[in-house]
CSV table of C-alpha atoms in Angstrom, one decimal:
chain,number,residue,atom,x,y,z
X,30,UNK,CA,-12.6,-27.8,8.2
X,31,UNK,CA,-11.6,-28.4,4.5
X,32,UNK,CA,-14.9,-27.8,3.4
X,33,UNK,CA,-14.4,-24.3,4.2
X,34,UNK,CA,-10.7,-23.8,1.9
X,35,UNK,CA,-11.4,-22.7,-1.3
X,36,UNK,CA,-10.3,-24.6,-4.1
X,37,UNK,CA,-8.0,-21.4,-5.2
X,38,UNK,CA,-6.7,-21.5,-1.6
X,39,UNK,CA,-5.1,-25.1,-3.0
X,40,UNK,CA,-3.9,-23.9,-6.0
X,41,UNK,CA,0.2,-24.0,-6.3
X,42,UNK,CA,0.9,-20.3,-7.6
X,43,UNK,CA,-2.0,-18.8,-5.2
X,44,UNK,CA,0.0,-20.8,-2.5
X,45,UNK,CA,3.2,-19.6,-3.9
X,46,UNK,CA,2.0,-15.5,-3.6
X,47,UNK,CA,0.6,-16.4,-0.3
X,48,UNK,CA,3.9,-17.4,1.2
X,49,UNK,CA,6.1,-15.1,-0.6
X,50,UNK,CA,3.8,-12.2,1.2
X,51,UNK,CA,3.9,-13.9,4.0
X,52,UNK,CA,8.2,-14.0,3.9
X,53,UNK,CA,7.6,-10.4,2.9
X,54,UNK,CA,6.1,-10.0,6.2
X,55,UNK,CA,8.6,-11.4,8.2
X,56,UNK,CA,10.7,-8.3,7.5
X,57,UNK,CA,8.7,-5.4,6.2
X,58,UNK,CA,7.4,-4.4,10.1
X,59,UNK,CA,10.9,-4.4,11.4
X,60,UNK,CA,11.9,-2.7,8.1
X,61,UNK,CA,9.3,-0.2,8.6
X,62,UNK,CA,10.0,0.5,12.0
X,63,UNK,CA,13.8,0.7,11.8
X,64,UNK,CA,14.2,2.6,8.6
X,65,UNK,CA,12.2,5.6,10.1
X,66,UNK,CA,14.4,5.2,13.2
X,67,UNK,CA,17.9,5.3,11.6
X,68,UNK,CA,16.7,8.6,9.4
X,69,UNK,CA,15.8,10.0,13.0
X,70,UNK,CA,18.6,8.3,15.0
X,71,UNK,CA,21.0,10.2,11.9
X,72,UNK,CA,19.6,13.0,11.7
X,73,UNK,CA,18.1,14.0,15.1
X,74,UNK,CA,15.4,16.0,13.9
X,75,UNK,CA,11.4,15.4,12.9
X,76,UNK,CA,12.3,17.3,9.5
X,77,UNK,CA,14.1,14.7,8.4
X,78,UNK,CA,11.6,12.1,9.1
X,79,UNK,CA,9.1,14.4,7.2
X,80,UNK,CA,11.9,14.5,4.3
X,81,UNK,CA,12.3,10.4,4.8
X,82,UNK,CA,8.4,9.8,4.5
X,83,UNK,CA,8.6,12.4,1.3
X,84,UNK,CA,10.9,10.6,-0.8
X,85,UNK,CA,8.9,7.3,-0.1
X,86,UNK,CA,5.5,9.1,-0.8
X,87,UNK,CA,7.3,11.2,-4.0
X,88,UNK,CA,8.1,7.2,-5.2
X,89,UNK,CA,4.3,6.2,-4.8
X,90,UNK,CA,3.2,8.9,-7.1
X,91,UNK,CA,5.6,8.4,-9.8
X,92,UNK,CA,4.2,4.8,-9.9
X,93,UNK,CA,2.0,6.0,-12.9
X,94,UNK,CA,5.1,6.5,-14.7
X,95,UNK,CA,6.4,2.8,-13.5
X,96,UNK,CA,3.5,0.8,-13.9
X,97,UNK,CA,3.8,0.6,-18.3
X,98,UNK,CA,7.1,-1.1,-18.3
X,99,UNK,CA,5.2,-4.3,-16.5
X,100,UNK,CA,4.3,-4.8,-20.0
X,101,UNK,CA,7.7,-5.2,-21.4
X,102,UNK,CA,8.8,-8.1,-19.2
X,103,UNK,CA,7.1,-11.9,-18.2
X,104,UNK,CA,5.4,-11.0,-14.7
X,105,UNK,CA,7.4,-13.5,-13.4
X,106,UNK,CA,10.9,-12.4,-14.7
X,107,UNK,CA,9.7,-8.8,-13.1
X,108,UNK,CA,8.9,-10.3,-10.0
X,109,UNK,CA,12.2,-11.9,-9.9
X,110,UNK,CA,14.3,-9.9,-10.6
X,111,UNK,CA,13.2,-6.4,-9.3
X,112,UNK,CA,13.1,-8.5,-5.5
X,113,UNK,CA,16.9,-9.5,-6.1
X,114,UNK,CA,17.5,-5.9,-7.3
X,115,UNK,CA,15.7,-4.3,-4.0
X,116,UNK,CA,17.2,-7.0,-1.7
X,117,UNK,CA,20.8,-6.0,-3.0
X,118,UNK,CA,20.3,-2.5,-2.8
X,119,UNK,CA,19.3,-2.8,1.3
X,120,UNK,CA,22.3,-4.7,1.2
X,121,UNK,CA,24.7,-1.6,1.1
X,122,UNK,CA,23.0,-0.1,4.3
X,123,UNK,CA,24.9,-2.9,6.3
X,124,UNK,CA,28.0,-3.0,4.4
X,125,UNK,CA,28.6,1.5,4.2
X,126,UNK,CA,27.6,1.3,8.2
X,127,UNK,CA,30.4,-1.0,9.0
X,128,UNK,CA,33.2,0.4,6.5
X,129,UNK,CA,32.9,4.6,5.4
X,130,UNK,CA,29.4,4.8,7.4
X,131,UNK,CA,26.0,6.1,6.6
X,132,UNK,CA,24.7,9.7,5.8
X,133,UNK,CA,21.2,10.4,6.4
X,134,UNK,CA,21.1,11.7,2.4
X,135,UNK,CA,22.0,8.1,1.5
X,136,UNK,CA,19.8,6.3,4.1
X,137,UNK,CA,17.1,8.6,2.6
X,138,UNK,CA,17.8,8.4,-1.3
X,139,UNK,CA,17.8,4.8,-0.7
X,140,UNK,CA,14.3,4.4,0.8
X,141,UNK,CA,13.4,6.3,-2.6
X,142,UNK,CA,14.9,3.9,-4.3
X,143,UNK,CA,13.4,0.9,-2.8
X,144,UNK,CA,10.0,2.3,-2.7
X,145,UNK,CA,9.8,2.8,-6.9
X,146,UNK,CA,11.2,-1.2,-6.5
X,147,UNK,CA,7.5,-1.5,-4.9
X,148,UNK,CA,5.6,0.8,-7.2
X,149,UNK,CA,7.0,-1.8,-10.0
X,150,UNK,CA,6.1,-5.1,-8.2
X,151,UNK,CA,3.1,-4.6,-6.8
X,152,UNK,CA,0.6,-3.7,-10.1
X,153,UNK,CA,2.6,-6.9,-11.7
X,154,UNK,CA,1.1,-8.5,-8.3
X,155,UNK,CA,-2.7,-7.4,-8.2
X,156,UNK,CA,-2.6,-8.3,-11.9
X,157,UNK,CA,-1.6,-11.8,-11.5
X,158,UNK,CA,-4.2,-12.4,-8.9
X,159,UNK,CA,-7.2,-12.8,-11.5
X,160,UNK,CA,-5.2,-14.7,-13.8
X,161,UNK,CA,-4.1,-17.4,-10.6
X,162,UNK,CA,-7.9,-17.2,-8.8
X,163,UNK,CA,-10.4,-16.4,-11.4
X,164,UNK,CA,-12.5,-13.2,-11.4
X,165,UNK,CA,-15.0,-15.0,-9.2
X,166,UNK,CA,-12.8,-15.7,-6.1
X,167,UNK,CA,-11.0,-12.0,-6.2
X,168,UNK,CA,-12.5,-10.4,-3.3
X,169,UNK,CA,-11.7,-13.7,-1.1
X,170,UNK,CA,-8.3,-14.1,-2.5
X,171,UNK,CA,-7.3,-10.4,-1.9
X,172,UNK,CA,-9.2,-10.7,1.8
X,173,UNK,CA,-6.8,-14.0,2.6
X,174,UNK,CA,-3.7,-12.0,1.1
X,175,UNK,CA,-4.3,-8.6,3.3
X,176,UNK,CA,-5.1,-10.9,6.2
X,177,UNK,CA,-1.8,-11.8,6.2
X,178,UNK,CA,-0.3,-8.9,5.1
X,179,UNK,CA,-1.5,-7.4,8.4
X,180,UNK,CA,-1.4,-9.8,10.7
X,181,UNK,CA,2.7,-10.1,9.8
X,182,UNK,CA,2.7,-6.8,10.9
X,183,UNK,CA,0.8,-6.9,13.9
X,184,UNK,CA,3.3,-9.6,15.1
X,185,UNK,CA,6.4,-8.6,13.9
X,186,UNK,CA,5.6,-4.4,14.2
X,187,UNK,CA,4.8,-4.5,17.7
X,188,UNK,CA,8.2,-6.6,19.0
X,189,UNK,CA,9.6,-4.4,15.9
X,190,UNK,CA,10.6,-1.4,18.6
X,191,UNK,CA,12.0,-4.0,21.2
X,192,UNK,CA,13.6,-6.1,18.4
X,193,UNK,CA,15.8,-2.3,16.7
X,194,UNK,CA,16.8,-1.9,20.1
X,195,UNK,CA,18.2,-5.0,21.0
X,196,UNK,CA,20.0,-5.5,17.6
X,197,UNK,CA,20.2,-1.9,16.6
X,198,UNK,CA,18.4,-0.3,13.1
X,199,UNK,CA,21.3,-1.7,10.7
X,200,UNK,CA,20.7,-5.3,11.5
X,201,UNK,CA,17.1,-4.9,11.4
X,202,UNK,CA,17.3,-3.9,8.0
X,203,UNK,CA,19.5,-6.3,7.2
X,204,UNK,CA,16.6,-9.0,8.1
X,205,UNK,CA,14.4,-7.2,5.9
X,206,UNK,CA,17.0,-7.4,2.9
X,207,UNK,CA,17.1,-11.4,3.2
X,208,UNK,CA,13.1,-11.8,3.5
X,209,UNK,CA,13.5,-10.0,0.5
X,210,UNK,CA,15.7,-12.1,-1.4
X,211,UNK,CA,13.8,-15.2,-0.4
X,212,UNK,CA,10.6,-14.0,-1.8
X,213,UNK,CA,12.6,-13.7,-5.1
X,214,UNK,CA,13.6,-17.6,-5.2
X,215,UNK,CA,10.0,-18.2,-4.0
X,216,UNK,CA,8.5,-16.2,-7.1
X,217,UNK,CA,10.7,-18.1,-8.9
X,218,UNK,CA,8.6,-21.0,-9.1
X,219,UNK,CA,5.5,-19.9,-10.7
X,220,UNK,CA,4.0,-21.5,-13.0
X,221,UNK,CA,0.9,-19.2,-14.4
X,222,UNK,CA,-0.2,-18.7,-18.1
X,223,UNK,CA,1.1,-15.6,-18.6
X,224,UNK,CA,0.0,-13.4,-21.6
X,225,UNK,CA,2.2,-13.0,-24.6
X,226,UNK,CA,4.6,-10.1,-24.3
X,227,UNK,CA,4.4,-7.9,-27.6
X,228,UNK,CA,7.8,-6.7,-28.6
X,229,UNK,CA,9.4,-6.5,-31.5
X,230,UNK,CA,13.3,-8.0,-32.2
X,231,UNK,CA,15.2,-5.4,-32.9
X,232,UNK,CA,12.9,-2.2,-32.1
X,233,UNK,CA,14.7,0.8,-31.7
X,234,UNK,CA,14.5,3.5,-29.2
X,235,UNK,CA,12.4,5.9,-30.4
X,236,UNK,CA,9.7,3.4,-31.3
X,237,UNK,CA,9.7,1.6,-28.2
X,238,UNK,CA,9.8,4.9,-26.0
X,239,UNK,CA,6.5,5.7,-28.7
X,240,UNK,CA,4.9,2.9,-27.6
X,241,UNK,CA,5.8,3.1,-23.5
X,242,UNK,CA,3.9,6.7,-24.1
X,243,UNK,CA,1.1,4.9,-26.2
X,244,UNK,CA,0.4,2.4,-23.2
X,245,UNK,CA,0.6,5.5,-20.6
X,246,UNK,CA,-1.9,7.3,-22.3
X,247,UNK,CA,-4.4,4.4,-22.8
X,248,UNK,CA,-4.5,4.2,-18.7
X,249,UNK,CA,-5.6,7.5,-18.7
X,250,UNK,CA,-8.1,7.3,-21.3
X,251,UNK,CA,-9.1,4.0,-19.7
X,252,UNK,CA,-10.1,6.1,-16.1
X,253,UNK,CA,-11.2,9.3,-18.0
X,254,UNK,CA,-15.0,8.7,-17.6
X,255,UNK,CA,-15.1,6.1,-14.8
X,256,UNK,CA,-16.0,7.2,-11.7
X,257,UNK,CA,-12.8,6.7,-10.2
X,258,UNK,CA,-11.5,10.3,-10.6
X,259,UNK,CA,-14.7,11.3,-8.6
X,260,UNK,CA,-13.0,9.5,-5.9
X,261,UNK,CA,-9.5,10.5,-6.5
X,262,UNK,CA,-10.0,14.3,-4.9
X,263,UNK,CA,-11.6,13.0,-1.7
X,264,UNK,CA,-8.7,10.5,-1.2
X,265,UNK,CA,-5.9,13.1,-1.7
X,266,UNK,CA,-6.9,15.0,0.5
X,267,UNK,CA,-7.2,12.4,3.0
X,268,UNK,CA,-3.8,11.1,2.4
X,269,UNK,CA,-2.6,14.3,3.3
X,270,UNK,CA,-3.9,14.0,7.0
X,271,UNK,CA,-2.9,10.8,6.8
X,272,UNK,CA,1.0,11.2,6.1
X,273,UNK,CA,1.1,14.4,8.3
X,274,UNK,CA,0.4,12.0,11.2
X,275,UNK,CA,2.5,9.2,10.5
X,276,UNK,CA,5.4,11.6,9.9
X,277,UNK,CA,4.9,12.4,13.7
X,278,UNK,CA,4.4,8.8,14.7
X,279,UNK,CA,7.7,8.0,16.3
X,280,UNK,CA,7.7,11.2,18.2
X,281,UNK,CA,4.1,11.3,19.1
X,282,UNK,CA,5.0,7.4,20.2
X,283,UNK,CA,7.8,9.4,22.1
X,284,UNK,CA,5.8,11.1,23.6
X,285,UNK,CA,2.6,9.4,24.8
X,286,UNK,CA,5.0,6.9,26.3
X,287,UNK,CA,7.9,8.9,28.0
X,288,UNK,CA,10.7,8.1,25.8
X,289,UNK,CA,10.0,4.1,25.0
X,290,UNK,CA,10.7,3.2,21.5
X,291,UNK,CA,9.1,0.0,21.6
X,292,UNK,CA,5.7,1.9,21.9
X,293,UNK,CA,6.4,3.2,18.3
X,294,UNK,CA,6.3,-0.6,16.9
X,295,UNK,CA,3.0,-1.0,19.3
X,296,UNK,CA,1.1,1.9,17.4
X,297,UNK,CA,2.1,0.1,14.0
X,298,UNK,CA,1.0,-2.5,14.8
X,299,UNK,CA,-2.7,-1.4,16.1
X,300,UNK,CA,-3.0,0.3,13.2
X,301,UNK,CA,-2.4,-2.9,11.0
X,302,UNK,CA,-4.5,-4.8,13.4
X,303,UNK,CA,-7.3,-2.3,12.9
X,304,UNK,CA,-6.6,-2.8,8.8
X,305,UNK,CA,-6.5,-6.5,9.6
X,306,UNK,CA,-9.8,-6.5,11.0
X,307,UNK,CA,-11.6,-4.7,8.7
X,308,UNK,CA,-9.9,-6.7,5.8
X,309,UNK,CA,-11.1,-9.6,7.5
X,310,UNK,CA,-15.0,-8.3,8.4
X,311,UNK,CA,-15.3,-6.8,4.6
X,312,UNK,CA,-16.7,-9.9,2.6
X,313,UNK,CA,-19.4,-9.8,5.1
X,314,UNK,CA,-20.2,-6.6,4.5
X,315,UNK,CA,-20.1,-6.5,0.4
X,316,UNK,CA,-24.0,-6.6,0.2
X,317,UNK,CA,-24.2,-3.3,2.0
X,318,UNK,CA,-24.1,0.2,0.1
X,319,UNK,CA,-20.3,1.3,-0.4
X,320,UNK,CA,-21.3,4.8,0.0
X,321,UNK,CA,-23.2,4.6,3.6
X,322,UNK,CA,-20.2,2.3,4.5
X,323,UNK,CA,-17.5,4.6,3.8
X,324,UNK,CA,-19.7,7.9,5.0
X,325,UNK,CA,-20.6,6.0,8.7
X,326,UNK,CA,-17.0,4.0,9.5
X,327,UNK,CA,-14.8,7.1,8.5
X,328,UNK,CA,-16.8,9.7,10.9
X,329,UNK,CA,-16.0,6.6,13.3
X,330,UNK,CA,-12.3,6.6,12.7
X,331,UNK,CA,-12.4,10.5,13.1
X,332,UNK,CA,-13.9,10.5,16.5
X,333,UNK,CA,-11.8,7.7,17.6
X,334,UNK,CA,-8.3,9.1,16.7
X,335,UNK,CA,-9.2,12.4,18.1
X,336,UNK,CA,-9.4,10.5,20.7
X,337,UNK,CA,-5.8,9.0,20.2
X,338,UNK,CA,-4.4,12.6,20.4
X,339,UNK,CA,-6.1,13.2,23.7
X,340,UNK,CA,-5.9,10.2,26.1
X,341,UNK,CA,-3.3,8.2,27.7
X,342,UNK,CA,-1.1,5.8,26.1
X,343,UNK,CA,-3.6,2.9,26.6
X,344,UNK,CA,-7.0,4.0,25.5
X,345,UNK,CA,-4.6,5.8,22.7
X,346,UNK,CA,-3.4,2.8,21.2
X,347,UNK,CA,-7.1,1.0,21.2
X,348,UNK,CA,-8.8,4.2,19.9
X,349,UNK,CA,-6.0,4.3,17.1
X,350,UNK,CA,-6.7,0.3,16.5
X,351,UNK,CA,-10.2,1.0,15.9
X,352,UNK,CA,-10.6,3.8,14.1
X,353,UNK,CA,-7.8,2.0,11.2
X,354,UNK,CA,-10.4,-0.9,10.8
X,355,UNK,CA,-12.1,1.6,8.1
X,356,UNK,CA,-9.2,1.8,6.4
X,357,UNK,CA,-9.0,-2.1,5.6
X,358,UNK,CA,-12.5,-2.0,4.4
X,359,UNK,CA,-12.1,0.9,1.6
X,360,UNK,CA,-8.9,-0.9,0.5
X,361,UNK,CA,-10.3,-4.2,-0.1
X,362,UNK,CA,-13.9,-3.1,-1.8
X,363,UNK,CA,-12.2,-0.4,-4.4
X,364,UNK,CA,-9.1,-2.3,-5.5
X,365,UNK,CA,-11.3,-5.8,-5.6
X,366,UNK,CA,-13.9,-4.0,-7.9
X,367,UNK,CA,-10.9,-2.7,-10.3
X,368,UNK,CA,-9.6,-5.9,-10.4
X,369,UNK,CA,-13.1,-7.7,-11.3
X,370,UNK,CA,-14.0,-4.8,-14.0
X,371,UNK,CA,-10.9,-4.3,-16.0
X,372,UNK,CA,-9.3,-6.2,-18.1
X,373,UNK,CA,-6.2,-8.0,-17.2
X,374,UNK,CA,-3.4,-5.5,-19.4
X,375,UNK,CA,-4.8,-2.6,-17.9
X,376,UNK,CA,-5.6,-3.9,-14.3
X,377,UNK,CA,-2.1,-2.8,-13.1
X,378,UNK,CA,-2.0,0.6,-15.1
X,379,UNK,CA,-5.5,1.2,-13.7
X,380,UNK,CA,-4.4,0.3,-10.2
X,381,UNK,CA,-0.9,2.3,-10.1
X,382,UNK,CA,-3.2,5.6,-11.8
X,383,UNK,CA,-5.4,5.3,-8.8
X,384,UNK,CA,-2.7,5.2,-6.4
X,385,UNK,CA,-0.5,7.7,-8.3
X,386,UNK,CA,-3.3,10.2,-7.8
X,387,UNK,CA,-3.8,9.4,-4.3
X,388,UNK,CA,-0.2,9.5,-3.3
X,389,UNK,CA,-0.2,13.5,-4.9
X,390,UNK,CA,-1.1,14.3,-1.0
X,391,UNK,CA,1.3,12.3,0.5
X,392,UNK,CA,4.6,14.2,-0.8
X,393,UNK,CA,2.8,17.7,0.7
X,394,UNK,CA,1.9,16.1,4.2
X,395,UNK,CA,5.0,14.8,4.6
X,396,UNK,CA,6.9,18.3,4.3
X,397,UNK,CA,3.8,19.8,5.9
X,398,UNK,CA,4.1,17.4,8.7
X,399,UNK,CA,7.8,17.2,9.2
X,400,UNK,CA,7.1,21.6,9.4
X,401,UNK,CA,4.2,20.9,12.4
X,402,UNK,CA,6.2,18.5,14.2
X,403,UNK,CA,9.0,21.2,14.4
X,404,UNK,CA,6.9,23.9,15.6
X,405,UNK,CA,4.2,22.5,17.5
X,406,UNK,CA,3.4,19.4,20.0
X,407,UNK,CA,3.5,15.9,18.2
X,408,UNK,CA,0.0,15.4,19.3
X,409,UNK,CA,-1.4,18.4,17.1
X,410,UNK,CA,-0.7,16.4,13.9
X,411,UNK,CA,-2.9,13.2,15.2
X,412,UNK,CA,-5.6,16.1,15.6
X,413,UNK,CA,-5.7,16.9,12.9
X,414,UNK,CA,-5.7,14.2,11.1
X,415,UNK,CA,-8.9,12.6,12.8
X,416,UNK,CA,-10.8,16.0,12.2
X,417,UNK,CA,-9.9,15.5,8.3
X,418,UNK,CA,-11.5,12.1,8.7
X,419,UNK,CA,-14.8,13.8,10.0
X,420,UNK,CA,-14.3,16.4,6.7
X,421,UNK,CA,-13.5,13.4,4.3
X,422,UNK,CA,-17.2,11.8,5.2
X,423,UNK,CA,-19.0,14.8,5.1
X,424,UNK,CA,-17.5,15.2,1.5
X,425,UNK,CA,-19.0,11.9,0.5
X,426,UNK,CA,-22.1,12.7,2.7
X,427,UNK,CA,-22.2,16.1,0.2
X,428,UNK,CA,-21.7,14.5,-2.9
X,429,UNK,CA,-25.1,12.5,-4.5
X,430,UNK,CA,-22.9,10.4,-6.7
X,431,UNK,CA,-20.9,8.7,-4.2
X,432,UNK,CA,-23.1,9.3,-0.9
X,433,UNK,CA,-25.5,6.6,-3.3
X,434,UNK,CA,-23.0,4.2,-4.3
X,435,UNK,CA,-24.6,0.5,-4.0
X,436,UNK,CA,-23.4,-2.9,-2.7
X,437,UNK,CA,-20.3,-3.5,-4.2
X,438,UNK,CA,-20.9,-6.0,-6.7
X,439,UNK,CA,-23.5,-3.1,-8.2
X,440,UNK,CA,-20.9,-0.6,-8.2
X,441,UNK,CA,-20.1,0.4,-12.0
X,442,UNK,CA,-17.3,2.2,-11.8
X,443,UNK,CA,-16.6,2.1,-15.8
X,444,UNK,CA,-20.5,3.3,-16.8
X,445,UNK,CA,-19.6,3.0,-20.5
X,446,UNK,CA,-18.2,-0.4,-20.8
X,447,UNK,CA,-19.2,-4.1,-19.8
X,448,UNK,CA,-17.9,-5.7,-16.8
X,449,UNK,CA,-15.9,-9.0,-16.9
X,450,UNK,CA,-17.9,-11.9,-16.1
């Protein structure tokens, strides 16, 4: 059995990331699940949820504007610290409740708040990851990590529904805030080499807000004639499709299972099983060509959540599960490749830029689908978000460039400048 661990697997700050997401798990299902449920629970309306997912999605793609001032602090010390300020902040959800009470505004401004926390930690995390494993064992370590990540979820999502109704949304929160806060003490203890910070005593304002542009430029410049904006179109509009269906989620969920809650924490959780799976299956599948691999799985995932609009609660929640493995696959082969081919200042700019542009969609299918779940049948918005899947592969199938995209570890995605070796 040990010949099969890794040696990176061993090391102490790869084991130290590996629990601290694994904490992180403990509490972000329940989190997830009982944040969308208080803003619904408050507000009684779909809207709002739509207005709830829009303020998360509006954090995502400011994260361009976040992912800079990494630079400006030790990757641990903004690890720290930005957990303790997060944790404190889901703190006052418990603490209003039981005192003045909460307003849906405040329950919604906050998940805004919390979310940019996230846009801040998790570039500092994907950057970290080279520096811990070595550019050689990325693709495993970040296959291991989103292992986890989802399988947390699967377990804790899908008792997440029966767990908010047993202890109500507050408390449930309230669990996520102290996973939170332990992941801080646990990040305490790295130990990495971590680059020299650049910043001079005594630097005023003006010069320091010059150089904060400087470095946000020089992640643009750094993408401009990659092929990664070639990519960036297809995946906004995909994200859109994406976010008008998870807006509806809870009352699709509602729906499909004649007014169970728990069955909204049982589609979460398929759909990080699906993730999980595909996470799992994608070093096996590295030597294949990226392009045929996204064009073939996501016509797939279209089929198969078209039919999770259309069939019972059962063969709903498996067609859903499946058709989400795709989405674990993409993940893991794009941000594993950015992470192998840029170098280690820019790998979190680089990786925030991507995901900056892809969350432009999310903000517009989150009003879009708070409008459709107010005017039509919950259902509709899972539709249409597995005929978008069809459209997103015949764009790829359409376009030369990325329809011919090779195994992964062939994919250039800076044609202009060496890869890291």
């Amino acid at each position: 059995m040990m010949k099969n661990i890794k040696p990176f697997m061993l090391e102490r700050n790869f084991l130290i990331l590996m629990f601290g997401v694994f904490v992180n798990g403990l509490g972000s299902g329940i989190y997830l699940v009982a944040g969308m449920l208080l803003v619904l629970n408050l507000s009684g309306s779909v809207f709002y949820s739509g207005l709830a997912m829009f303020a998360i999605s509006s954090a995502s793609v400011l994260s361009f504007l976040i992912a800079p001032l990494a630079n400006y602090a030790k990757y641990k010390h903004g690890l720290v610290y930005s957990n303790l300020a997060k944790a404190a902040i889901l703190f006052t959800i418990p603490i209003l409740n039981y005192t003045v009470g909460l307003h849906v505004w405040y329950v919604i401004s906050l998940l805004f708040i919390v979310a940019l926390f996230t846009q801040y930690t998790y570039p500092i995390e994907s950057t970290i990851l080279p520096i811990i494993v070595g550019e050689d064992n990325v693709l495993e370590a970040n296959s291991c990590l989103q292992t986890i990540r989802e399988a947390m979820d699967i377990a804790f999502i899908a008792g997440a529904g029966i767990i908010v109704t047993i202890i109500g949304t507050v408390p449930a929160i309230s669990i996520f805030a102290i996973c939170i806060l332990l992941v801080s003490l646990l990040y305490a203890f790295f130990n990495f080499q971590q680059p020299d910070i650049t910043k001079e005593k005594g630097q005023s304002i003006g010069s320091a807000s010059k150089k904060y542009f400087i470095d946000l430029k020089a992640g643009f410049n750094y993408i401009k004639n990659s092929l990664i904006p070639k990519m960036i179109y297809s995946i906004v509009f995909i994200n859109i499709a994406m976010v008008i269906m998870t807006t509806n989620l809870p009352a699709f969920s509602l729906i499909k299972s004649n007014g169970v809650e728990a069955v909204y924490g049982f589609y979460l959780a398929s759909l990080s099983l699906g993730i999980m799976i595909g996470t799992i299956i994608t070093p096996k599948l590295k030597h294949l060509d990226f392009g045929k691999i996204i064009i073939v799985s996501y016509i797939g995932t279209g089929i198969m959540w078209i039919g999770t609009a259309t069939l019972p609660l059962v063969p709903s929640i498996i067609l859903y599960s499946t058709g989400a493995i795709s989405i674990g696959i993409l993940n893991i082969l794009v941000f594993s490749s950015i992470q192998k081919q840029v170098e280690t200042a820019y790998v979190g700019r680089v990786i925030t830029l991507l995901t900056s542009a892809a969350a432009l969609g999310m903000p517009v299918g989150s009003l879009i689908g708070g409008i459709l779940g107010e005017t039509f049948a919950a259902e509709i918005s899972v539709l249409i978000c597995g005929i978008s899947m069809i459209i997103f592969s015949i764009f790829w199938l359409s376009s030369s460039v990325l329809r011919k995209l090779p195994e992964i570890d062939r994919v250039k995605l800076f044609r202009d400048r060496r890869v890291r070796v």
